[in-house]
Short mmCIF file of C-alpha atoms in Angstrom, two decimals:
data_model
loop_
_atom_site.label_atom_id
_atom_site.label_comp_id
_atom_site.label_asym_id
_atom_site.label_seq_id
_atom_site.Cartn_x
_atom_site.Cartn_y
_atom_site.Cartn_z
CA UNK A 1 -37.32 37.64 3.24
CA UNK A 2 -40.00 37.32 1.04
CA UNK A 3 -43.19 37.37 2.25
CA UNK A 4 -45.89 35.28 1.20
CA UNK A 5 -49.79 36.07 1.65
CA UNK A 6 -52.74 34.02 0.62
CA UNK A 7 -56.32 35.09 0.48
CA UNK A 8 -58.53 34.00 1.86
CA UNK A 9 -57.41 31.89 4.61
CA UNK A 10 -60.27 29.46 4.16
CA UNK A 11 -63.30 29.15 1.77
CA UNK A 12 -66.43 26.82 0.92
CA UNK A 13 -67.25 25.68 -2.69
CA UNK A 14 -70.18 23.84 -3.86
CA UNK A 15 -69.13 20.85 -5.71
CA UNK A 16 -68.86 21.86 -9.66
CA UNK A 17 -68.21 25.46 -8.61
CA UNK A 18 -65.05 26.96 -9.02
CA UNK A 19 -62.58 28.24 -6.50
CA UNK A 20 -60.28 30.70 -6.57
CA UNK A 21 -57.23 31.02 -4.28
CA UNK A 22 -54.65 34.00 -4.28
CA UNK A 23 -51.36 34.37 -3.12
CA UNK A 24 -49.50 38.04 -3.02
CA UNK A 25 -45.71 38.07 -2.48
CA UNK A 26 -44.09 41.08 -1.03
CA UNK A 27 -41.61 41.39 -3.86
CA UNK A 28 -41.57 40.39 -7.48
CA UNK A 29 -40.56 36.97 -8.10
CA UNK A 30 -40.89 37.35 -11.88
CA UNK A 31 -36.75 36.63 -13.01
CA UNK A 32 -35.71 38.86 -15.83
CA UNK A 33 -33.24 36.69 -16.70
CA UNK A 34 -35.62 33.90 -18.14
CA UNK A 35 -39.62 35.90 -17.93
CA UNK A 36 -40.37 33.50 -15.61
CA UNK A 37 -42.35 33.75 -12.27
CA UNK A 38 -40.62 31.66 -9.63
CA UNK A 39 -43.49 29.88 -8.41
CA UNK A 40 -45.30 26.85 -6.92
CA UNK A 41 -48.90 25.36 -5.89
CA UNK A 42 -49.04 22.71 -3.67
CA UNK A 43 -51.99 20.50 -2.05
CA UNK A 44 -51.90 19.12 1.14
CA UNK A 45 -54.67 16.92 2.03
CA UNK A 46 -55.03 15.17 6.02
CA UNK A 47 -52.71 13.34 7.08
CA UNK A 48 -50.71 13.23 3.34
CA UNK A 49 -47.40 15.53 2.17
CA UNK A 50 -48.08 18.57 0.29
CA UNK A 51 -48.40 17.47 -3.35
CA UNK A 52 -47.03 19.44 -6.25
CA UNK A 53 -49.75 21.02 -8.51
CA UNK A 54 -48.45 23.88 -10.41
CA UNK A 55 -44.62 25.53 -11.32
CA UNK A 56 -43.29 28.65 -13.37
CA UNK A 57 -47.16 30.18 -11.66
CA UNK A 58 -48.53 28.36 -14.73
CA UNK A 59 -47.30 25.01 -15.96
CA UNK A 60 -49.30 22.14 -14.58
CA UNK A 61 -47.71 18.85 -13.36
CA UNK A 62 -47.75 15.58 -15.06
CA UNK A 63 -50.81 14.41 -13.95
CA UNK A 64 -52.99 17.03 -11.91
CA UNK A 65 -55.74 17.48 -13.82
CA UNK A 66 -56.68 20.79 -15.86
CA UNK A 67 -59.58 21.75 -13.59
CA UNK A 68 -56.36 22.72 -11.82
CA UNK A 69 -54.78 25.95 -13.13
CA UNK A 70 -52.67 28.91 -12.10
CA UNK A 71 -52.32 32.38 -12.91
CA UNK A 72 -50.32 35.62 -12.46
CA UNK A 73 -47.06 37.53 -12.75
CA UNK A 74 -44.71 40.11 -10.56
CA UNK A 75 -46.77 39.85 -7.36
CA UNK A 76 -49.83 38.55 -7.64
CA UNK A 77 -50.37 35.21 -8.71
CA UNK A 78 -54.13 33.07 -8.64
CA UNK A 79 -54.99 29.43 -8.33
CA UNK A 80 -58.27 28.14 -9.94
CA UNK A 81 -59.66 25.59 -9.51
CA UNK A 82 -62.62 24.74 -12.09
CA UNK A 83 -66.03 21.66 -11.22
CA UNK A 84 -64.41 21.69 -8.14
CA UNK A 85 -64.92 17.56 -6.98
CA UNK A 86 -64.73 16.51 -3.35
CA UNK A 87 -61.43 15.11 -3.94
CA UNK A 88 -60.02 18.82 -3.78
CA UNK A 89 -61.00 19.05 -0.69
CA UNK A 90 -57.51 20.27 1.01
CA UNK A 91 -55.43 22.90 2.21
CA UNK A 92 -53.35 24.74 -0.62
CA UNK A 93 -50.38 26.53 -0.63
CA UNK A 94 -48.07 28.83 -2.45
CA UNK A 95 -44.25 28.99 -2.56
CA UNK A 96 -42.08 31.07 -3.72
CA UNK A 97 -38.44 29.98 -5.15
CA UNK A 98 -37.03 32.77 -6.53
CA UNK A 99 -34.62 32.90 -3.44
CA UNK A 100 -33.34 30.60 -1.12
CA UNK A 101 -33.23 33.02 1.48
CA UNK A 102 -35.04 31.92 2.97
CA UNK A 103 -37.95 29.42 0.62
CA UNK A 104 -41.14 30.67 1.98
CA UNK A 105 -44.81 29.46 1.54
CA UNK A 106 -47.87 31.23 2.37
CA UNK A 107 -49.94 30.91 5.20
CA UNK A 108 -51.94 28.23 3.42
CA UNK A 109 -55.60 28.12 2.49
CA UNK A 110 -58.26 25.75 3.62
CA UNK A 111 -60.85 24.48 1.07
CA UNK A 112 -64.37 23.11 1.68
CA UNK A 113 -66.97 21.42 -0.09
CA UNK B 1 -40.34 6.28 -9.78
CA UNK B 2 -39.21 8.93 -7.38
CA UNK B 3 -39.48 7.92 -3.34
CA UNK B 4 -38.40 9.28 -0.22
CA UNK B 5 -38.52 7.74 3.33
CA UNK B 6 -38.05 9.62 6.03
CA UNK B 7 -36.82 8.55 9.36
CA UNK B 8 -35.17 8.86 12.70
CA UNK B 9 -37.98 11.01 14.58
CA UNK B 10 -38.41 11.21 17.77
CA UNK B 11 -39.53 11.89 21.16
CA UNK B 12 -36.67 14.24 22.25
CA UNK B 13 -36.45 16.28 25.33
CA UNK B 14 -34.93 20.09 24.86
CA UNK B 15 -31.69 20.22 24.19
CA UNK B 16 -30.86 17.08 23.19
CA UNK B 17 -30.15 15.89 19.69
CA UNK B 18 -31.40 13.67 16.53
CA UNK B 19 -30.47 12.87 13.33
CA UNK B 20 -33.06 12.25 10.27
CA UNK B 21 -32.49 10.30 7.56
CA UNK B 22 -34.06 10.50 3.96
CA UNK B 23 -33.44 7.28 1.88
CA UNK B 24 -34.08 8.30 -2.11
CA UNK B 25 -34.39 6.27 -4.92
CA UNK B 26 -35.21 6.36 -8.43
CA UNK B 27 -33.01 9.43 -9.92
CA UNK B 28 -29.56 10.22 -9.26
CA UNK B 29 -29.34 12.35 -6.14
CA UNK B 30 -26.27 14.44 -7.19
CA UNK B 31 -28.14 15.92 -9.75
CA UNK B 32 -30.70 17.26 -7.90
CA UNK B 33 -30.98 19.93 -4.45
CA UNK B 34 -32.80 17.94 -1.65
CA UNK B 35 -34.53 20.65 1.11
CA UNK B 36 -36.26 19.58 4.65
CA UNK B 37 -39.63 21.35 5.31
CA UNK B 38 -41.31 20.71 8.46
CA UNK B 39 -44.66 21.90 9.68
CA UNK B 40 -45.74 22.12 13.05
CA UNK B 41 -48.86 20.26 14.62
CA UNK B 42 -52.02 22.04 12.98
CA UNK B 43 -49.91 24.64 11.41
CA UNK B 44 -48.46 25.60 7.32
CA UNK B 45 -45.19 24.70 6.00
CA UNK B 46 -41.87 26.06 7.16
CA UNK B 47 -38.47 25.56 4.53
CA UNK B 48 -35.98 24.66 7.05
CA UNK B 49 -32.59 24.05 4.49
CA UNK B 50 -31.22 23.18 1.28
CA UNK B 51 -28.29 21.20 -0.01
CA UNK B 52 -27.20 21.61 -3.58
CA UNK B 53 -26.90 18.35 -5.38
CA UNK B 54 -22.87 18.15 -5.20
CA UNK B 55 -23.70 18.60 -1.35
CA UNK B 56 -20.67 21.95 -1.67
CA UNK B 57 -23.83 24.61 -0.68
CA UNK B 58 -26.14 24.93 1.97
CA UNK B 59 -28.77 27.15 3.24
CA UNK B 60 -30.66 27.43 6.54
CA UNK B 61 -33.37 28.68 7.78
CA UNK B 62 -32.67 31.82 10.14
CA UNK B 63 -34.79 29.53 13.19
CA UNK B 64 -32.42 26.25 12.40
CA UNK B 65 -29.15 28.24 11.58
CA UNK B 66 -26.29 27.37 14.16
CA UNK B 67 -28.48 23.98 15.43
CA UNK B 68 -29.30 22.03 12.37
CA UNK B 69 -26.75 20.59 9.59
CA UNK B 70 -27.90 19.05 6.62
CA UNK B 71 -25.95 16.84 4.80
CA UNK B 72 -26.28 14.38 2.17
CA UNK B 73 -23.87 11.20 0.95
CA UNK B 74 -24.92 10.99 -2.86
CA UNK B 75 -22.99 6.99 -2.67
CA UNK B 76 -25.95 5.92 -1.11
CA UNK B 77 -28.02 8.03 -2.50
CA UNK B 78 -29.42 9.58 1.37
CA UNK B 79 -30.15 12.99 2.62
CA UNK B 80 -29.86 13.72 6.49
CA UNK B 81 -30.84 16.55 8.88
CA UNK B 82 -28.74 16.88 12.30
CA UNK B 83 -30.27 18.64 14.96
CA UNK B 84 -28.86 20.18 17.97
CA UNK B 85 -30.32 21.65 20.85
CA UNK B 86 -33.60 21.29 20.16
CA UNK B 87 -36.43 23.53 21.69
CA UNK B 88 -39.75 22.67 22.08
CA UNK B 89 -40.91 24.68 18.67
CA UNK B 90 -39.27 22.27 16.65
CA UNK B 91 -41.58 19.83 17.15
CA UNK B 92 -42.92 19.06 13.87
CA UNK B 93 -43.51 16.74 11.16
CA UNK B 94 -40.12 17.28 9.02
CA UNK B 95 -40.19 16.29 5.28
CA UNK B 96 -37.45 15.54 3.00
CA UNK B 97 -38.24 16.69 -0.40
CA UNK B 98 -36.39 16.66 -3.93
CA UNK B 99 -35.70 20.49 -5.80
CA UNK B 100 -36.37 20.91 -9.06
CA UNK B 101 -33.08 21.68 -9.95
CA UNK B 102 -28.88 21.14 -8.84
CA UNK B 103 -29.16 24.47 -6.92
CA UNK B 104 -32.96 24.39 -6.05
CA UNK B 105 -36.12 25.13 -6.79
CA UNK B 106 -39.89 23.64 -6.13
CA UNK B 107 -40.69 20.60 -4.30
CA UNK B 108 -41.23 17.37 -5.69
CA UNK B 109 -41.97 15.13 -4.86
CA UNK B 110 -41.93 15.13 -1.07
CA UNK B 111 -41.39 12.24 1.57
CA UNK B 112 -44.23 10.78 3.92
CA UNK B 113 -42.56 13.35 6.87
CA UNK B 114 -41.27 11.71 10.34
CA UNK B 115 -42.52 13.18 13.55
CA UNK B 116 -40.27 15.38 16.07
CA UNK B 117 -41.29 15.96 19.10
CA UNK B 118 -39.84 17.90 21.52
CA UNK B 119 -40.66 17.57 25.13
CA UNK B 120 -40.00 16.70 28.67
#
């Protein structure tokens, strides 16, 4: 299995400060098929599902705005997040897809204002 | 726009059985994967399987495989999970959630999740 590792497990922002979330994987995930890095950021805030943020480690959804971005290649892969707004306010997590076995996610990451 | 409604959870004791449902609309199921992900009460996610989008491959979890089936009738255009012998660390939220692509891939978007619990 591939292993997936955040740091840090939680962390406190002041609003228009930027955070920075990273995610490790225990193997590459970078397909040398296509250059691509097989992965996805998610946000999970209470009580909602997870909500896709970021694919291919870099492209951002429709819609998620470009505070959001994501970084990274091989193993080690970043999440920014720029003017950080109390809306972010959630738990974020990585996931790799480069196999299906299994799909893993990391252990998640808590973010506070 | 892409939905997904989840249902069919349930308070369950252990080794009984339940099916889920996930009702999708707005795309054409056989061209996509559909996966479940659950995620236990406080806890991250956990990938539990995967159906391609012609429904002819499967993957499982190692902690589902032999006890869960997933399955998926692209006619009316629903994805379902069928659980056997449940244990008491199933109990979870479970989440139906469209791949990317035919064979996989991320998550999106993902279904409101309907509760299992597992317990005497």
């Amino acid at each position: 299995d591939i292993v997936m590792t955040q740091s840090p497990d939680s962390l406190a922002v002041s609003l228009g400060e930027r955070a920075t979330i990273n995610c490790k994987s225990s193997q590459s995930i970078l397909h040398s098929s296509n250059n691509k890095n097989y992965l996805a950021w998610y946000q999970q805030k209470p009580g909602q599902p997870p909500k896709l943020l970021i694919y291919w480690a870099s492209t951002r959804e429709s819609g998620v705005p470009d505070r959001f971005s994501g970084s990274g290649s091989g193993t080690d892969f970043t999440l920014t997040i720029n003017s950080l707004q109390a809306e972010d306010v959630a738990v974020y997590y990585c996931q790799q897809y480069y196999t299906t076995l299994p799909y893993t996610f990391g252990q998640g990451t808590k973010l506070e204002i | 726009e892409v939905q997904l409604l989840e249902s069919g959870g349930d308070l369950i004791q252990p080794g009984g059985s339940l099916r889920l449902s996930c009702a999708a609309s707005g795309f054409t199921s056989s061209s996509y994967a559909m996966s479940w992900v659950r995620q236990a009460p406080g806890k991250g996610l956990e990938w539990v399987s995967v159906i391609s989008g012609s429904g002819g491959t499967t993957y499982y979890a190692d902690s589902v495989k032999g006890r869960f089936t997933i399955s998926r009738d692209n006619s009316k255009n629903t994805l379902y999970l069928q659980m056997h012998s449940l244990r008491a660390e199933d109990t979870a939220v479970y989440y139906c959630a469209k791949c990317s692509g035919s064979g996989g891939g991320w998550f999106d978007p993902w279904g409101q999740g309907t509760l299992v619990t597992v317990s005497s």
